[in-house]
Amino acid sequence: QALAEDIDADVQGLYNSSAAARNAPTASISSTGILATASGALTTMTFTDELYDNATMVNLGVNNTIITIPQTGLYLVSGTVVFNIAAGATPLACALFLRSVGGLVPDIATVTKELGSPQTGLSMVALTRCNAGETISLATQHNYTSPIDVSPAQLYVTKVAP
């Protein structure tokens, strides 16, 4: 009898942990529209589509560049941007996450890569501790002599630990 109760308690604990993970604050936004990014300028990505949001982290009608953190904790952040460039061009470009901590600061993650034509995607993933109310956004910068179109772009944020 005691063994059966111990097994039942363990199974219930696993179920509760799984349910908590499924219900963790999570949001994903994307944009398939073309955003022209100027040479040398830090350009914050704008998003048009809310793919998933179970914690009211996104309000594209108010601000289409951010995901707002609802609870203090450790968050997994991932982002992808695709640069569409002219044949034969090989500029350097970077993508970075910006976090609001009294202003936007690129303190989470940055990836830099030489671009190749016609498309090059930059992707990155980071773990970061955030406070409730902070925001996460995705930005790019490049050194090509003229604007480069970015499409698509995606930003995903989910809480993974308290």
XYZ file of N, CA and C in Angstrom:
486
model
N 0.827 -1.189 0.000
C 0.000 0.000 0.000
C 0.870 1.251 0.000
N 1.870 1.304 0.868
C 2.737 2.479 0.961
C 3.489 2.695 -0.346
N 3.956 1.624 -0.991
C 4.660 1.739 -2.268
C 3.748 2.340 -3.331
N 2.519 1.896 -3.395
C 1.566 2.426 -4.373
C 1.308 3.913 -4.124
N 1.205 4.316 -2.874
C 0.984 5.727 -2.553
C 2.209 6.570 -2.923
N 3.411 6.028 -2.690
C 4.634 6.740 -3.065
C 4.728 6.920 -4.585
N 4.393 5.874 -5.329
C 4.410 5.950 -6.794
C 3.381 6.961 -7.278
N 2.194 6.920 -6.680
C 1.146 7.865 -7.063
C 1.597 9.308 -6.789
N 2.227 9.540 -5.658
C 2.711 10.881 -5.317
C 3.780 11.334 -6.312
N 4.684 10.434 -6.707
C 5.721 10.773 -7.683
C 5.122 11.106 -9.047
N 4.165 10.302 -9.481
C 3.510 10.542 -10.770
C 2.767 11.873 -10.736
N 2.077 12.155 -9.640
C 1.362 13.427 -9.513
C 2.335 14.607 -9.531
N 3.485 14.447 -8.883
C 4.505 15.499 -8.898
C 5.024 15.770 -10.298
N 5.269 14.703 -11.069
C 5.702 14.871 -12.458
C 4.631 15.556 -13.293
N 3.385 15.172 -13.090
C 2.279 15.792 -13.823
C 2.200 17.284 -13.499
N 2.296 17.629 -12.213
C 2.220 19.038 -11.808
C 3.365 19.851 -12.403
N 4.574 19.289 -12.422
C 5.722 19.983 -13.016
C 5.510 20.200 -14.510
N 4.991 19.182 -15.181
C 4.726 19.281 -16.610
C 3.666 20.349 -16.896
N 2.621 20.386 -16.089
C 1.558 21.379 -16.276
C 2.096 22.782 -16.043
N 2.940 22.956 -15.045
C 3.526 24.272 -14.775
C 4.384 24.728 -15.945
N 5.155 23.819 -16.527
C 5.997 24.172 -17.678
C 5.138 24.563 -18.874
N 4.052 23.833 -19.109
C 3.156 24.156 -20.233
C 2.486 25.503 -20.046
N 2.266 25.922 -18.821
C 1.567 27.172 -18.537
C 2.499 28.333 -18.241
N 3.810 28.163 -18.419
C 4.764 29.237 -18.166
C 4.489 30.401 -19.109
N 4.672 31.645 -18.641
C 4.457 32.793 -19.522
C 5.310 32.674 -20.791
N 4.634 32.719 -21.940
C 5.304 32.514 -23.222
C 4.651 33.406 -24.270
N 5.488 33.983 -25.139
C 4.962 34.767 -26.256
C 5.881 34.617 -27.451
N 5.281 34.668 -28.635
C 6.025 34.606 -29.886
C 5.383 35.563 -30.878
N 6.209 36.418 -31.490
C 5.725 37.375 -32.481
C 6.594 37.276 -33.722
N 5.996 37.618 -34.867
C 6.754 37.552 -36.112
C 6.292 38.641 -37.061
N 7.061 38.788 -38.115
C 6.710 39.722 -39.170
C 7.164 39.141 -40.492
N 6.281 39.122 -41.448
C 6.647 38.689 -42.790
C 6.756 39.877 -43.734
N 6.385 41.055 -43.247
C 6.528 42.264 -44.052
C 7.991 42.654 -44.171
N 8.319 43.406 -45.190
C 9.709 43.815 -45.430
C 10.019 45.086 -44.640
N 11.118 45.063 -43.904
C 11.597 46.222 -43.172
C 12.958 46.596 -43.740
N 13.066 47.785 -44.323
C 14.341 48.260 -44.862
C 15.199 48.758 -43.707
N 16.425 48.226 -43.591
C 17.330 48.617 -42.515
C 18.466 49.446 -43.098
N 18.649 50.641 -42.572
C 19.665 51.559 -43.074
C 21.060 51.111 -42.668
N 22.033 51.449 -43.474
C 23.428 51.105 -43.200
C 23.913 51.789 -41.926
N 24.545 51.027 -41.055
C 25.149 51.576 -39.846
C 24.184 51.915 -38.736
N 22.894 51.859 -38.994
C 21.899 52.230 -37.983
C 21.387 50.999 -37.247
N 21.218 51.141 -35.950
C 20.587 50.081 -35.166
C 19.082 50.164 -35.425
N 18.517 49.112 -36.002
C 17.104 49.103 -36.378
C 16.358 48.082 -35.538
N 15.379 48.543 -34.775
C 14.550 47.644 -33.985
C 13.491 47.032 -34.898
N 13.363 45.735 -34.840
C 12.398 45.035 -35.676
C 10.968 45.375 -35.239
N 10.095 45.519 -36.223
C 8.672 45.691 -35.946
C 7.962 44.398 -36.329
N 6.931 44.060 -35.573
C 6.237 42.783 -35.755
C 4.766 43.020 -36.065
N 4.204 42.139 -36.869
C 2.813 42.273 -37.306
C 1.920 41.129 -36.837
N 2.521 40.016 -36.440
C 1.731 38.830 -36.110
C 2.055 38.313 -34.714
N 1.023 38.108 -33.927
C 1.157 37.481 -32.621
C 0.883 35.998 -32.816
N 1.932 35.191 -32.725
C 1.792 33.764 -32.955
C 1.260 33.034 -31.727
N 1.690 33.491 -30.543
C 1.269 32.846 -29.300
C 1.529 33.807 -28.156
N 0.585 33.856 -27.214
C 0.761 34.695 -26.026
C -0.224 34.218 -24.963
N 0.295 33.560 -23.947
C -0.587 33.037 -22.902
C -0.549 33.872 -21.625
N 0.112 35.038 -21.656
C 0.249 35.828 -20.431
C 0.158 37.331 -20.691
N -0.509 37.737 -21.746
C -0.671 39.151 -22.106
C 0.674 39.866 -22.150
N 1.629 39.261 -22.834
C 2.980 39.818 -22.963
C 3.115 40.700 -24.204
N 2.153 40.596 -25.125
C 2.226 41.286 -26.405
C 0.975 42.130 -26.609
N 1.168 43.362 -27.078
C 0.061 44.203 -27.515
C 0.550 44.964 -28.742
N 0.442 44.341 -29.906
C 0.977 44.925 -31.135
C 0.291 46.233 -31.498
N -0.928 46.451 -31.045
C -1.622 47.700 -31.313
C -1.045 48.874 -30.549
N -0.387 48.612 -29.424
C 0.216 49.668 -28.605
C 1.701 49.817 -28.925
N 2.424 48.688 -29.009
C 3.850 48.722 -29.327
C 4.201 47.436 -30.064
N 4.562 47.564 -31.334
C 4.815 46.383 -32.162
C 6.289 46.004 -32.240
N 7.070 46.421 -31.235
C 8.494 46.084 -31.216
C 8.921 45.310 -29.977
N 8.021 45.056 -29.031
C 8.442 44.489 -27.742
C 7.567 43.332 -27.284
N 8.170 42.525 -26.402
C 7.455 41.563 -25.572
C 7.710 42.004 -24.133
N 6.645 42.132 -23.334
C 6.760 42.593 -21.957
C 6.793 41.402 -21.008
N 7.738 41.424 -20.084
C 7.919 40.344 -19.110
C 6.863 40.484 -18.005
N 6.026 39.455 -17.786
C 4.958 39.573 -16.789
C 5.367 39.210 -15.359
N 6.390 38.368 -15.226
C 6.809 37.895 -13.901
C 8.326 37.869 -13.842
N 8.883 38.217 -12.695
C 10.330 38.121 -12.510
C 10.751 36.656 -12.608
N 11.867 36.404 -13.298
C 12.353 35.036 -13.426
C 13.411 34.908 -14.497
N 13.776 33.669 -14.787
C 14.751 33.342 -15.821
C 13.997 33.034 -17.104
N 14.381 33.697 -18.196
C 13.668 33.555 -19.465
C 14.592 33.061 -20.564
N 14.031 32.213 -21.417
C 14.678 31.795 -22.651
C 14.183 32.744 -23.734
N 15.130 33.373 -24.440
C 14.807 34.336 -25.489
C 15.444 33.848 -26.781
N 14.670 33.819 -27.869
C 15.259 33.469 -29.159
C 14.731 34.418 -30.224
N 15.562 34.637 -31.219
C 15.180 35.537 -32.295
C 15.835 35.121 -33.600
N 15.162 35.449 -34.696
C 15.672 35.153 -36.030
C 15.337 36.321 -36.947
N 16.303 36.705 -37.770
C 16.066 37.696 -38.819
C 16.681 37.164 -40.108
N 16.054 37.463 -41.233
C 16.578 37.057 -42.533
C 16.826 38.316 -43.349
N 18.082 38.480 -43.778
C 18.477 39.608 -44.616
C 18.381 39.199 -46.076
N 17.780 40.037 -46.908
C 17.659 39.805 -48.343
C 18.570 40.807 -49.039
N 19.684 40.329 -49.613
C 20.681 41.250 -50.152
C 20.984 40.964 -51.616
N 21.626 41.937 -52.234
C 21.967 41.844 -53.659
C 23.014 40.760 -53.888
N 22.966 40.156 -55.073
C 23.936 39.124 -55.449
C 25.353 39.680 -55.386
N 26.259 38.893 -54.852
C 27.661 39.276 -54.778
C 28.021 40.146 -53.591
N 27.045 40.626 -52.844
C 27.326 41.466 -51.680
C 27.660 40.590 -50.481
N 28.640 41.014 -49.693
C 29.019 40.261 -48.489
C 29.241 41.202 -47.307
N 28.221 41.973 -46.931
C 28.389 42.862 -45.775
C 28.363 42.079 -44.467
N 28.832 42.718 -43.410
C 28.692 42.163 -42.070
C 27.387 42.666 -41.477
N 26.727 41.815 -40.728
C 25.493 42.221 -40.055
C 25.456 41.578 -38.685
N 24.692 42.196 -37.797
C 24.513 41.600 -36.474
C 23.053 41.698 -36.088
N 22.665 40.827 -35.197
C 21.341 40.864 -34.585
C 21.562 40.823 -33.082
N 20.754 41.540 -32.340
C 20.921 41.554 -30.897
C 19.587 41.736 -30.211
N 19.515 41.207 -28.989
C 18.349 41.401 -28.143
C 18.584 42.655 -27.319
N 17.546 43.449 -27.145
C 17.614 44.619 -26.279
C 16.661 44.387 -25.114
N 17.112 44.741 -23.926
C 16.276 44.589 -22.732
C 16.127 45.943 -22.073
N 14.920 46.294 -21.659
C 14.715 47.574 -20.993
C 15.124 47.445 -19.534
N 16.133 48.192 -19.173
C 16.590 48.281 -17.792
C 16.928 49.757 -17.604
N 15.893 50.576 -17.446
C 16.111 52.013 -17.409
C 16.506 52.545 -18.779
N 16.125 51.877 -19.826
C 16.482 52.214 -21.204
C 16.878 50.928 -21.893
N 16.937 50.942 -23.205
C 17.282 49.721 -23.929
C 18.788 49.518 -23.925
N 19.209 48.344 -23.527
C 20.628 48.010 -23.502
C 20.844 46.646 -24.139
N 21.867 46.516 -24.982
C 22.127 45.212 -25.620
C 22.929 44.300 -24.705
N 22.287 43.850 -23.617
C 23.044 43.100 -22.623
C 22.707 41.624 -22.588
N 21.929 41.143 -23.529
C 21.559 39.735 -23.475
C 22.433 38.914 -24.408
N 22.354 39.176 -25.703
C 23.110 38.376 -26.662
C 23.234 39.133 -27.981
N 24.326 38.896 -28.664
C 24.556 39.474 -29.985
C 25.202 38.408 -30.849
N 24.825 38.359 -32.125
C 25.472 37.467 -33.075
C 25.835 38.295 -34.300
N 27.063 38.109 -34.814
C 27.531 38.835 -35.994
C 27.966 37.814 -37.035
N 27.666 38.109 -38.305
C 27.962 37.159 -39.364
C 28.147 37.898 -40.680
N 29.021 37.365 -41.537
C 29.124 37.895 -42.893
C 27.956 37.353 -43.685
N 27.256 38.257 -44.363
C 26.077 37.856 -45.113
C 26.453 37.400 -46.507
N 25.684 36.483 -47.049
C 25.840 36.037 -48.420
C 24.519 36.192 -49.138
N 24.546 36.311 -50.439
C 23.304 36.521 -51.171
C 22.706 35.185 -51.588
N 21.404 35.106 -51.820
C 20.456 36.205 -51.731
C 19.869 36.384 -50.335
N 19.946 35.369 -49.471
C 19.401 35.491 -48.121
C 20.364 34.905 -47.108
N 20.463 35.567 -45.976
C 21.212 35.025 -44.860
C 20.399 35.262 -43.600
N 20.191 34.214 -42.840
C 19.470 34.348 -41.587
C 20.434 34.382 -40.418
N 20.108 35.170 -39.441
C 20.840 35.208 -38.181
C 19.876 34.755 -37.092
N 20.305 33.796 -36.292
C 19.487 33.294 -35.190
C 20.313 33.283 -33.920
N 19.650 33.478 -32.810
C 20.347 33.413 -31.530
C 19.373 33.038 -30.434
N 19.951 32.503 -29.368
C 19.185 32.070 -28.204
C 19.965 32.493 -26.967
N 19.255 32.940 -25.934
C 19.921 33.357 -24.705
C 19.019 33.082 -23.510
N 19.641 32.880 -22.364
C 18.944 32.831 -21.080
C 19.250 34.129 -20.363
N 18.229 34.775 -19.814
C 18.459 36.032 -19.107
C 17.466 36.168 -17.957
N 17.926 36.756 -16.882
C 17.051 37.024 -15.742
C 16.393 38.371 -15.979
N 15.058 38.398 -15.879
C 14.292 39.621 -16.129
C 13.379 39.918 -14.952
N 13.096 41.181 -14.776
C 12.136 41.616 -13.766
C 10.786 41.883 -14.423
N 9.719 41.710 -13.670
C 8.382 42.003 -14.187
C 8.340 43.430 -14.700
N 7.753 43.616 -15.882
C 7.626 44.942 -16.474
C 8.710 45.303 -17.466
N 9.830 44.587 -17.438
C 10.871 44.849 -18.438
C 10.391 44.379 -19.802
N 11.049 44.867 -20.838
C 10.675 44.470 -22.196
C 11.877 43.894 -22.931
N 11.573 43.049 -23.906
C 12.579 42.446 -24.774
C 12.245 42.835 -26.206
N 13.252 43.246 -26.966
C 13.053 43.522 -28.387
C 14.232 42.957 -29.171
N 14.104 42.965 -30.485
C 15.108 42.410 -31.391
C 15.534 43.508 -32.345
N 16.846 43.679 -32.526
C 17.349 44.729 -33.414
C 18.445 44.179 -34.310
N 18.706 44.882 -35.409
C 19.770 44.506 -36.337
C 20.598 45.734 -36.709
N 21.776 45.447 -37.238
C 22.656 46.500 -37.760
C 23.542 45.863 -38.821
N 23.902 46.623 -39.867
C 24.775 46.093 -40.919
C 25.651 47.211 -41.467
N 26.677 46.819 -42.238
C 27.605 47.812 -42.781
C 27.559 47.909 -44.304
N 26.493 47.432 -44.930
C 26.368 47.519 -46.377
C 26.164 48.985 -46.779
N 26.534 49.334 -48.006
C 26.486 50.736 -48.436
C 25.074 51.263 -48.666
N 24.085 50.399 -48.756
C 22.704 50.842 -48.934
C 21.796 50.010 -48.039
N 20.525 50.403 -47.928
C 19.613 49.645 -47.057
C 19.484 48.180 -47.476
N 19.268 47.322 -46.490
C 19.016 45.898 -46.726
C 17.637 45.587 -46.171
N 16.845 44.855 -46.964
C 15.523 44.441 -46.506
C 15.642 43.241 -45.572
N 14.880 43.287 -44.494
C 14.811 42.176 -43.548
C 13.394 41.610 -43.590
N 13.288 40.320 -43.852
C 12.002 39.629 -43.829
C 12.261 38.137 -44.017
N 11.760 37.304 -43.177
C 10.946 37.565 -41.999
C 11.809 37.791 -40.755
N 11.128 38.103 -39.651
C 11.777 38.236 -38.342
C 10.853 37.585 -37.311
N 11.451 37.018 -36.253
C 10.656 36.383 -35.210
C 11.341 36.551 -33.867
N 10.540 36.738 -32.820
C 11.026 36.875 -31.450
C 10.155 35.996 -30.557
N 10.825 35.202 -29.684
C 10.144 34.253 -28.808
C 10.714 34.394 -27.403
N 9.838 34.430 -26.398
C 10.253 34.558 -25.001
C 9.409 33.611 -24.154
N 10.062 32.831 -23.286
C 9.327 31.966 -22.366
C 10.055 31.881 -21.025
N 9.297 31.863 -19.964
C 9.866 31.749 -18.616
C 10.232 30.295 -18.365
N 11.470 30.066 -17.897
C 11.920 28.699 -17.657
C 12.205 28.397 -16.184
N 12.314 29.444 -15.357
C 12.571 29.214 -13.926
C 12.223 30.474 -13.148
N 11.946 30.316 -11.855
C 11.625 31.494 -11.015
C 12.815 32.424 -10.872
